[in-house]
Tab-separated table of C-alpha atoms and ligand atoms in Angstrom:
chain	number	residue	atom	x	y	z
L	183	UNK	CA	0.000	0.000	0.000
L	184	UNK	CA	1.103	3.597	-0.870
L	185	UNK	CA	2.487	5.280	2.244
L	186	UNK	CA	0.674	8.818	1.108
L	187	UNK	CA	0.449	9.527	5.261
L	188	UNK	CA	4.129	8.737	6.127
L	189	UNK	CA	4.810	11.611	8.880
L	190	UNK	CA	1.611	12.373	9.526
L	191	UNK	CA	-0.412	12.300	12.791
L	192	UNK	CA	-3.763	12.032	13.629
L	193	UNK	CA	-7.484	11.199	16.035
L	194	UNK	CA	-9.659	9.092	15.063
L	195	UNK	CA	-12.504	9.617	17.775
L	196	UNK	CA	-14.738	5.835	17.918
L	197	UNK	CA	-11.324	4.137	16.397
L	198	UNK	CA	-11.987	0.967	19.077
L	199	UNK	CA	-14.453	-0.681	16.827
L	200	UNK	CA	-16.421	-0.734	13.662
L	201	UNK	CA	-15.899	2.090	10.613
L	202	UNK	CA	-13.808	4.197	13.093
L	203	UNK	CA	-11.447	0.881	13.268
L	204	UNK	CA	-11.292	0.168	9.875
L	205	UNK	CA	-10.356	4.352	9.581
L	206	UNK	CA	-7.539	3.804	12.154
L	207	UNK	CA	-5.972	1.109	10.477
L	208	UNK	CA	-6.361	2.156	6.943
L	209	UNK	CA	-4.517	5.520	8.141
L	210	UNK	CA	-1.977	3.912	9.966
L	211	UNK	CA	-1.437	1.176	7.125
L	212	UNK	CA	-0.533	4.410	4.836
L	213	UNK	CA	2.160	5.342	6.947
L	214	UNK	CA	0.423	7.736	10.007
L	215	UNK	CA	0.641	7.569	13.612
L	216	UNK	CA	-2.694	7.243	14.473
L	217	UNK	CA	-4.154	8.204	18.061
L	218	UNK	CA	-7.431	6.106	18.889
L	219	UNK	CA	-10.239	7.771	20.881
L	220	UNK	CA	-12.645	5.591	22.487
L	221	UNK	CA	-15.359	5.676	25.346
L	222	UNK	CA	-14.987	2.862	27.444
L	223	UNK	CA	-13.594	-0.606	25.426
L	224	UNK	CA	-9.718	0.912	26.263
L	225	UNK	CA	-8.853	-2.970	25.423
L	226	UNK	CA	-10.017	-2.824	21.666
L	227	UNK	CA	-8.543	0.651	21.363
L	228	UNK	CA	-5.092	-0.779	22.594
L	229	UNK	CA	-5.344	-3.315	19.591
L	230	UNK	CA	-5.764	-0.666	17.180
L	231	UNK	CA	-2.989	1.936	18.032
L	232	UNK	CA	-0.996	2.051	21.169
L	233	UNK	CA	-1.935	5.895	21.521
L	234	UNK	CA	-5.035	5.453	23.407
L	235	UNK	CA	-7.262	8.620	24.786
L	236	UNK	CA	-10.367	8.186	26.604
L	237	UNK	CA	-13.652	10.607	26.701
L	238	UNK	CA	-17.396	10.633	26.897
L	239	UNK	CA	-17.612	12.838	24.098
L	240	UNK	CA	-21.554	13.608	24.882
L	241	UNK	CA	-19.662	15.566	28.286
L	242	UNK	CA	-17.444	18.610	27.197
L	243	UNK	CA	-15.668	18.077	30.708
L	244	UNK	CA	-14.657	14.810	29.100
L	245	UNK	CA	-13.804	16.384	26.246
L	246	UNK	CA	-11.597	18.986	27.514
L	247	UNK	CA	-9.667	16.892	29.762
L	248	UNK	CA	-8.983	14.455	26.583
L	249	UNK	CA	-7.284	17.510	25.000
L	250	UNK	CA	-5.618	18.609	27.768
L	251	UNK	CA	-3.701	14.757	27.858
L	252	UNK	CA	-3.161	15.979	24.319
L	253	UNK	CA	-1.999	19.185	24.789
L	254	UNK	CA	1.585	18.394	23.201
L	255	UNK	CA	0.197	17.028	20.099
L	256	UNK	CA	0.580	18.665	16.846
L	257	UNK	CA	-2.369	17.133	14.483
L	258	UNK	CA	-2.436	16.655	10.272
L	259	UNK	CA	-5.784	14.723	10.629
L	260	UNK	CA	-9.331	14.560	12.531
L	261	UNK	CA	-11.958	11.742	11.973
L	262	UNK	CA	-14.905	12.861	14.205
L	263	UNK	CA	-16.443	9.328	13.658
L	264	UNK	CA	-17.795	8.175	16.847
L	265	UNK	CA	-21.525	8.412	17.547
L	266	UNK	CA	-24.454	6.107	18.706
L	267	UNK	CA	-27.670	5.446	16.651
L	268	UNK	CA	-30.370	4.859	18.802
L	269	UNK	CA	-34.409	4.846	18.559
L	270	UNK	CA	-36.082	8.572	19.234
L	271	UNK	CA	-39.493	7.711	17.699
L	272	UNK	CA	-41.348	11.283	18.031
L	273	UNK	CA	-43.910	10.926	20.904
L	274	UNK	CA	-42.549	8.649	22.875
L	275	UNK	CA	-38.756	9.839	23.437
L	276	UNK	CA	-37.256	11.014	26.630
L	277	UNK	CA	-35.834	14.316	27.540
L	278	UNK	CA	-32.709	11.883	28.360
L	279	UNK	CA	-32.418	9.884	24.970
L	280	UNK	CA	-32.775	13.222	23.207
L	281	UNK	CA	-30.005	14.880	25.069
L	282	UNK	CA	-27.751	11.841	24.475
L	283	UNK	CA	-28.398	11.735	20.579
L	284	UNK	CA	-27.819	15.487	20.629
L	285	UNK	CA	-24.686	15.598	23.028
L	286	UNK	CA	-22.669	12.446	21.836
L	287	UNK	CA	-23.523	13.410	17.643
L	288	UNK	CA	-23.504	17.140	17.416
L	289	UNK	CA	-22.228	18.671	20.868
L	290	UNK	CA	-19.449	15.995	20.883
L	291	UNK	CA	-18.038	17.050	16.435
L	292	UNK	CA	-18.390	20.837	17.356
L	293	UNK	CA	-16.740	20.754	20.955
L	294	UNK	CA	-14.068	18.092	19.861
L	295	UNK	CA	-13.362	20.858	16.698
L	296	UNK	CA	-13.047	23.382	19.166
L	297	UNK	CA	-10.576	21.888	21.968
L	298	UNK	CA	-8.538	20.411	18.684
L	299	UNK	CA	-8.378	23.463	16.521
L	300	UNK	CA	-5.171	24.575	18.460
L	301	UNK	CA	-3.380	21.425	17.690
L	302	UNK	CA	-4.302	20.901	14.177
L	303	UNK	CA	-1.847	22.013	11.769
L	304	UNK	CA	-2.324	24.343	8.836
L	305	UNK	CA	-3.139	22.155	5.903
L	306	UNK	CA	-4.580	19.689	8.244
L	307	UNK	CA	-7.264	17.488	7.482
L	308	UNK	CA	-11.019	17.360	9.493
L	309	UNK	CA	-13.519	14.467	8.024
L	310	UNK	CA	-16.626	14.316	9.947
L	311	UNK	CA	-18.531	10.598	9.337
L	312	UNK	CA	-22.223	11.389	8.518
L	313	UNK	CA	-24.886	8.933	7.229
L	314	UNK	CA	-26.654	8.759	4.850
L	315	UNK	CA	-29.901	9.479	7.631
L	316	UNK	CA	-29.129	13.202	6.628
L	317	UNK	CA	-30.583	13.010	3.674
L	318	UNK	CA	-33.276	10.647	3.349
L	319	UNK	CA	-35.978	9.523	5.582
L	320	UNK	CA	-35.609	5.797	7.318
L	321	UNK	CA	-38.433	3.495	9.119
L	322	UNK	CA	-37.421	3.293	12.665
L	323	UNK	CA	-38.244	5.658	14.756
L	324	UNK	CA	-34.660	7.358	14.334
L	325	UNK	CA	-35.190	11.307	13.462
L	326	UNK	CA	-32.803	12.667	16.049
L	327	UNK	CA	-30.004	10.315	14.741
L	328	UNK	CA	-30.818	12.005	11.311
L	329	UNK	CA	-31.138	15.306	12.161
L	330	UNK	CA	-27.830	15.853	14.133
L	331	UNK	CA	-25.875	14.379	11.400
L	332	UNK	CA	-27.795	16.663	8.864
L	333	UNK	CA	-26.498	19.378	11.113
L	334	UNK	CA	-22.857	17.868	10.782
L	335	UNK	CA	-22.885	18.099	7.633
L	336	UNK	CA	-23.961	21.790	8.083
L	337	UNK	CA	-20.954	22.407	10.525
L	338	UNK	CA	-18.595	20.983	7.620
L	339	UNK	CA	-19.893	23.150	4.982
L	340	UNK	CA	-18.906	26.404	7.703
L	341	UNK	CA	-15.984	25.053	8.827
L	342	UNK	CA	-14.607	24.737	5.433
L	343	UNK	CA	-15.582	28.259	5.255
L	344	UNK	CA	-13.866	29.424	8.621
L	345	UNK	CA	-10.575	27.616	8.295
L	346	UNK	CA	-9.987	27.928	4.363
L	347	UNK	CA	-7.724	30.882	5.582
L	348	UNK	CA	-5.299	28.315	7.254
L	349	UNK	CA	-5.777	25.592	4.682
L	350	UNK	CA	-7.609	23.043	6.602
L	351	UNK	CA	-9.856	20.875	4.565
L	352	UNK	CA	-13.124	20.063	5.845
L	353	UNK	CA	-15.473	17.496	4.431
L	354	UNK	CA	-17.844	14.598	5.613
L	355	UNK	CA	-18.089	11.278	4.446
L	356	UNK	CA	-21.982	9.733	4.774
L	357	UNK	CA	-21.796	6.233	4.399
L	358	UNK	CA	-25.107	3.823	3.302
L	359	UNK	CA	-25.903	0.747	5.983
L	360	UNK	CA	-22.794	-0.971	7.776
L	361	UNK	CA	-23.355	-3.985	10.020
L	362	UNK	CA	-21.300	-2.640	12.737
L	363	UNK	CA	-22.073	-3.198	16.975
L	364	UNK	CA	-24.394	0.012	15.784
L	365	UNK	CA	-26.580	-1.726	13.274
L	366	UNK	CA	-25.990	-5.143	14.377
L	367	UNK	CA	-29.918	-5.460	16.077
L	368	UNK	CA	-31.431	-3.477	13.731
L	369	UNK	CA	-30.304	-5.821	10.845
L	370	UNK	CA	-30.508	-8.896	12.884
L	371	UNK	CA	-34.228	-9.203	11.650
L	372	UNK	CA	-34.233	-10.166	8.446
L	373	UNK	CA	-37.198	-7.986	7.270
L	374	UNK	CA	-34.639	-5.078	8.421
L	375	UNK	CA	-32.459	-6.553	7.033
L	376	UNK	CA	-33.456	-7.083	3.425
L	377	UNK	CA	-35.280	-3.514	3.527
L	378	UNK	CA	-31.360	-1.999	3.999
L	379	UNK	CA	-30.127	-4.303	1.498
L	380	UNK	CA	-32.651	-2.938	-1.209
L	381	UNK	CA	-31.742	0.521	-0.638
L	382	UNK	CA	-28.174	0.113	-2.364
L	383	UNK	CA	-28.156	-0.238	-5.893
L	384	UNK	CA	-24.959	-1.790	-6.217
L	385	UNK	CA	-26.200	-4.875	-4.139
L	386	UNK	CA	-24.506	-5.120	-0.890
L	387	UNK	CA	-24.117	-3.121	1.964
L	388	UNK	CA	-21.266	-0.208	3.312
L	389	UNK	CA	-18.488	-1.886	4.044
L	390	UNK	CA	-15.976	-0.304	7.045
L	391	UNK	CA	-13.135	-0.123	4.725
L	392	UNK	CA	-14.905	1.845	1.498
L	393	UNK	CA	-15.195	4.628	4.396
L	394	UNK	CA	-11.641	4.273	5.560
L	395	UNK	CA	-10.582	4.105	1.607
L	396	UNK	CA	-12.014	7.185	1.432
L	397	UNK	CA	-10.802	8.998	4.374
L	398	UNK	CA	-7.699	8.127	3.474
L	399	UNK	CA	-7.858	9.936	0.252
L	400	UNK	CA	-9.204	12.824	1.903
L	401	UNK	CA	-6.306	12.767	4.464
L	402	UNK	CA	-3.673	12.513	1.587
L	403	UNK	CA	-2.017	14.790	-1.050
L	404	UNK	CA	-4.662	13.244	-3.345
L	405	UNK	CA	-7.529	15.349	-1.670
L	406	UNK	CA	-5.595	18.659	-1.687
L	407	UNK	CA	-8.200	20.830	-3.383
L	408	UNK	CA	-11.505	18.916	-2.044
L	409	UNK	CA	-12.938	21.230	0.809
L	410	UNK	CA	-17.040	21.232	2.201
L	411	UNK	CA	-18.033	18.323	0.822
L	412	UNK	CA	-19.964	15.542	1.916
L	413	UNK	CA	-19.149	12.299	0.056
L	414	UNK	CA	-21.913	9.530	0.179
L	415	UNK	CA	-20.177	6.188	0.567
L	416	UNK	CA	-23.196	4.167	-0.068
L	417	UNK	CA	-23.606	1.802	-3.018
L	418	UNK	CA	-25.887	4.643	-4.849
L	419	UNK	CA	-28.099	4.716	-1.204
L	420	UNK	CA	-28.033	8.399	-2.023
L	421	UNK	CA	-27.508	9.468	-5.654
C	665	NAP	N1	-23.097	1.456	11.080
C	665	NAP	C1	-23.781	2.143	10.162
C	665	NAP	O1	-24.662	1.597	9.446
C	665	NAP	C2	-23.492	3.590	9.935
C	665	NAP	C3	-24.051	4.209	8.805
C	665	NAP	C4	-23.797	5.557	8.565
C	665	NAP	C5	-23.033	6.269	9.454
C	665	NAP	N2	-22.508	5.671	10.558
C	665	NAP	C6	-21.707	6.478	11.472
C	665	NAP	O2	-20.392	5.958	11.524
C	665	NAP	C7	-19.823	6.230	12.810
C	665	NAP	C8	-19.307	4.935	13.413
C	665	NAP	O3	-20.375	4.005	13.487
C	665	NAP	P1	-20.127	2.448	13.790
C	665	NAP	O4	-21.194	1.720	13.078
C	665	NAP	O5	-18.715	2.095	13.569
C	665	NAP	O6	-20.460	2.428	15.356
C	665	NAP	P2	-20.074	1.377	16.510
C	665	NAP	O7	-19.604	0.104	15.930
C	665	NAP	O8	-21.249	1.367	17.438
C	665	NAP	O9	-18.844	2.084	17.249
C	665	NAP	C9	-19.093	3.304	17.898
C	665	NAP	C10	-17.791	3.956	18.284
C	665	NAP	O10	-18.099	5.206	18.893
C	665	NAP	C11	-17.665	5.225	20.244
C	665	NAP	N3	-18.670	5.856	21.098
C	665	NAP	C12	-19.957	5.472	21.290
C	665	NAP	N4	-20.565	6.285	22.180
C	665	NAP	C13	-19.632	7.193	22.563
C	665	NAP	C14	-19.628	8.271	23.479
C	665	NAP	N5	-20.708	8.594	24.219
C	665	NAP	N6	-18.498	8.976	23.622
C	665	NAP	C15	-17.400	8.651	22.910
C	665	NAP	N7	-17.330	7.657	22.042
C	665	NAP	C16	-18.439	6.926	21.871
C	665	NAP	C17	-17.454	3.760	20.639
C	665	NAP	O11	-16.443	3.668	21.660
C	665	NAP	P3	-16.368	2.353	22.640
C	665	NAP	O12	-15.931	1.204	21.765
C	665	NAP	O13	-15.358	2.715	23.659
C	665	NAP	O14	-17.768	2.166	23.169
C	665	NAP	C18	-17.010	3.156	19.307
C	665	NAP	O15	-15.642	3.361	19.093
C	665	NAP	C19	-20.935	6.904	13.628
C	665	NAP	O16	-20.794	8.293	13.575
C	665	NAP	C20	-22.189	6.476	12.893
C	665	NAP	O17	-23.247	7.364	13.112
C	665	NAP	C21	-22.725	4.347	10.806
């Protein structure tokens, strides 16, 4: 594989598992030195990088204090890729759930973004992982999910805008259904199931690494002029 991010370093936030695992790898596999964020499986983050950081990213406290153990750290990428995807059917949703969905997908991007932004390097790179939820309507009960990664997509589109002066490249990457720990209920029913499958054209499901494939491009010299984008990853899902 080409080393394109030989000397680079860089977060991935939810590298322990799933896409944000396949991301860490795929970046570190072209050369980088890749720090892992995770929430609580420290033990699956250790297999992925040995530059581990810990934080509840729905709690700016968390946050903060994740930055502060990284306050030496000069940064050429950030994947804000964790996130949970959990049921918030209208009329039945708690105050709680909403705040999580809200805090964890949309508080967690902007306030990470913030506490990095001193550490990231002109030039660097900032990929935010969407869905494909922003833009189309699902079954499921799942609106909040949708929403705050609509909004993410909006915070790409302005931080493109507000860091264009110091070169950093923003963009998103929305992939279709992957059968991660996320999905892996969901799509355990086969009605689910075969409902997902039928929205990709190309016949199978997201798979981790067409994300990391192209995060890595974004990360590299090969995305040097591709800024406020959002690139749907998703078998013609969205087209
Ligand atoms: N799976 C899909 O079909 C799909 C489709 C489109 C977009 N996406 C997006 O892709 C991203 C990754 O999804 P995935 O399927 O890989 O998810 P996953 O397998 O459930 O993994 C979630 C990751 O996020 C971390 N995380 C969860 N809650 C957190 C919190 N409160 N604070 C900090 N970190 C937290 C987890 O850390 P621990 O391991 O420590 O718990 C884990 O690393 C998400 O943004 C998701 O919305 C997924």
């Amino acid at each position: 594989m080409a080393l394109r991010l030989a000397g680079k370093t860089g977060l991935v936030t939810g590298g322990s598992r799933g896409i944000g695992r396949a991301i860490a790898l795929r970046l570190a596999a072209e050369g980088a030195d890749v720090i892992v964020h995770c929430h609580r499986n420290v033990a699956a983050a250790r297999e992925v990088s040995s530059r581990v950081v810990r934080a509840d990213l729905g709690s700016v406290e968390q946050i903060e204090a994740m930055f502060q153990s990284l306050r030496d750290v000069r940064l050429d990428f950030l994947v804000n890729n964790a996130g949970v995807w959990k049921p918030s059917p209208v009329g039945s949703t708690s105050i709680e759930r909403m705040n999580e969905i809200i805090d964890v997908n949309l508080k967690g991007p902007f306030w990470t973004m913030q506490c990095a932004l001193p550490l990231l390097n002109d030039g660097a790179r900032v990929i935010n992982i969407s869905s494909v939820a922003a833009k189309t309507g699902v079954a499921g009960g799942r609106s909040l999910y949708g929403a705050t990664k609509a909004a993410v997509e909006s915070l790409t589109r302005n931080w493109a805008m507000e860091l264009a002066g110091r070169g950093i490249l923003v963009n998103a990457v929305a992939p279709g259904y992957v059968q991660t720990d996320m999905t892996a209920e969901h799509l355990g029913n086969p009605a689910n199931f075969e409902r997902a499958m039928a929205r990709h054209p190309l016949g199978r499901m997201t798979m981790p690494d067409d994300v990391a494939g192209v995060v890595a491009f974004l990360c590299s010299d090969d995305g040097a002029f591709v800024t406020g984008q959002t690139i749907n990853v998703s078998g013609g899902f969205v087209i």
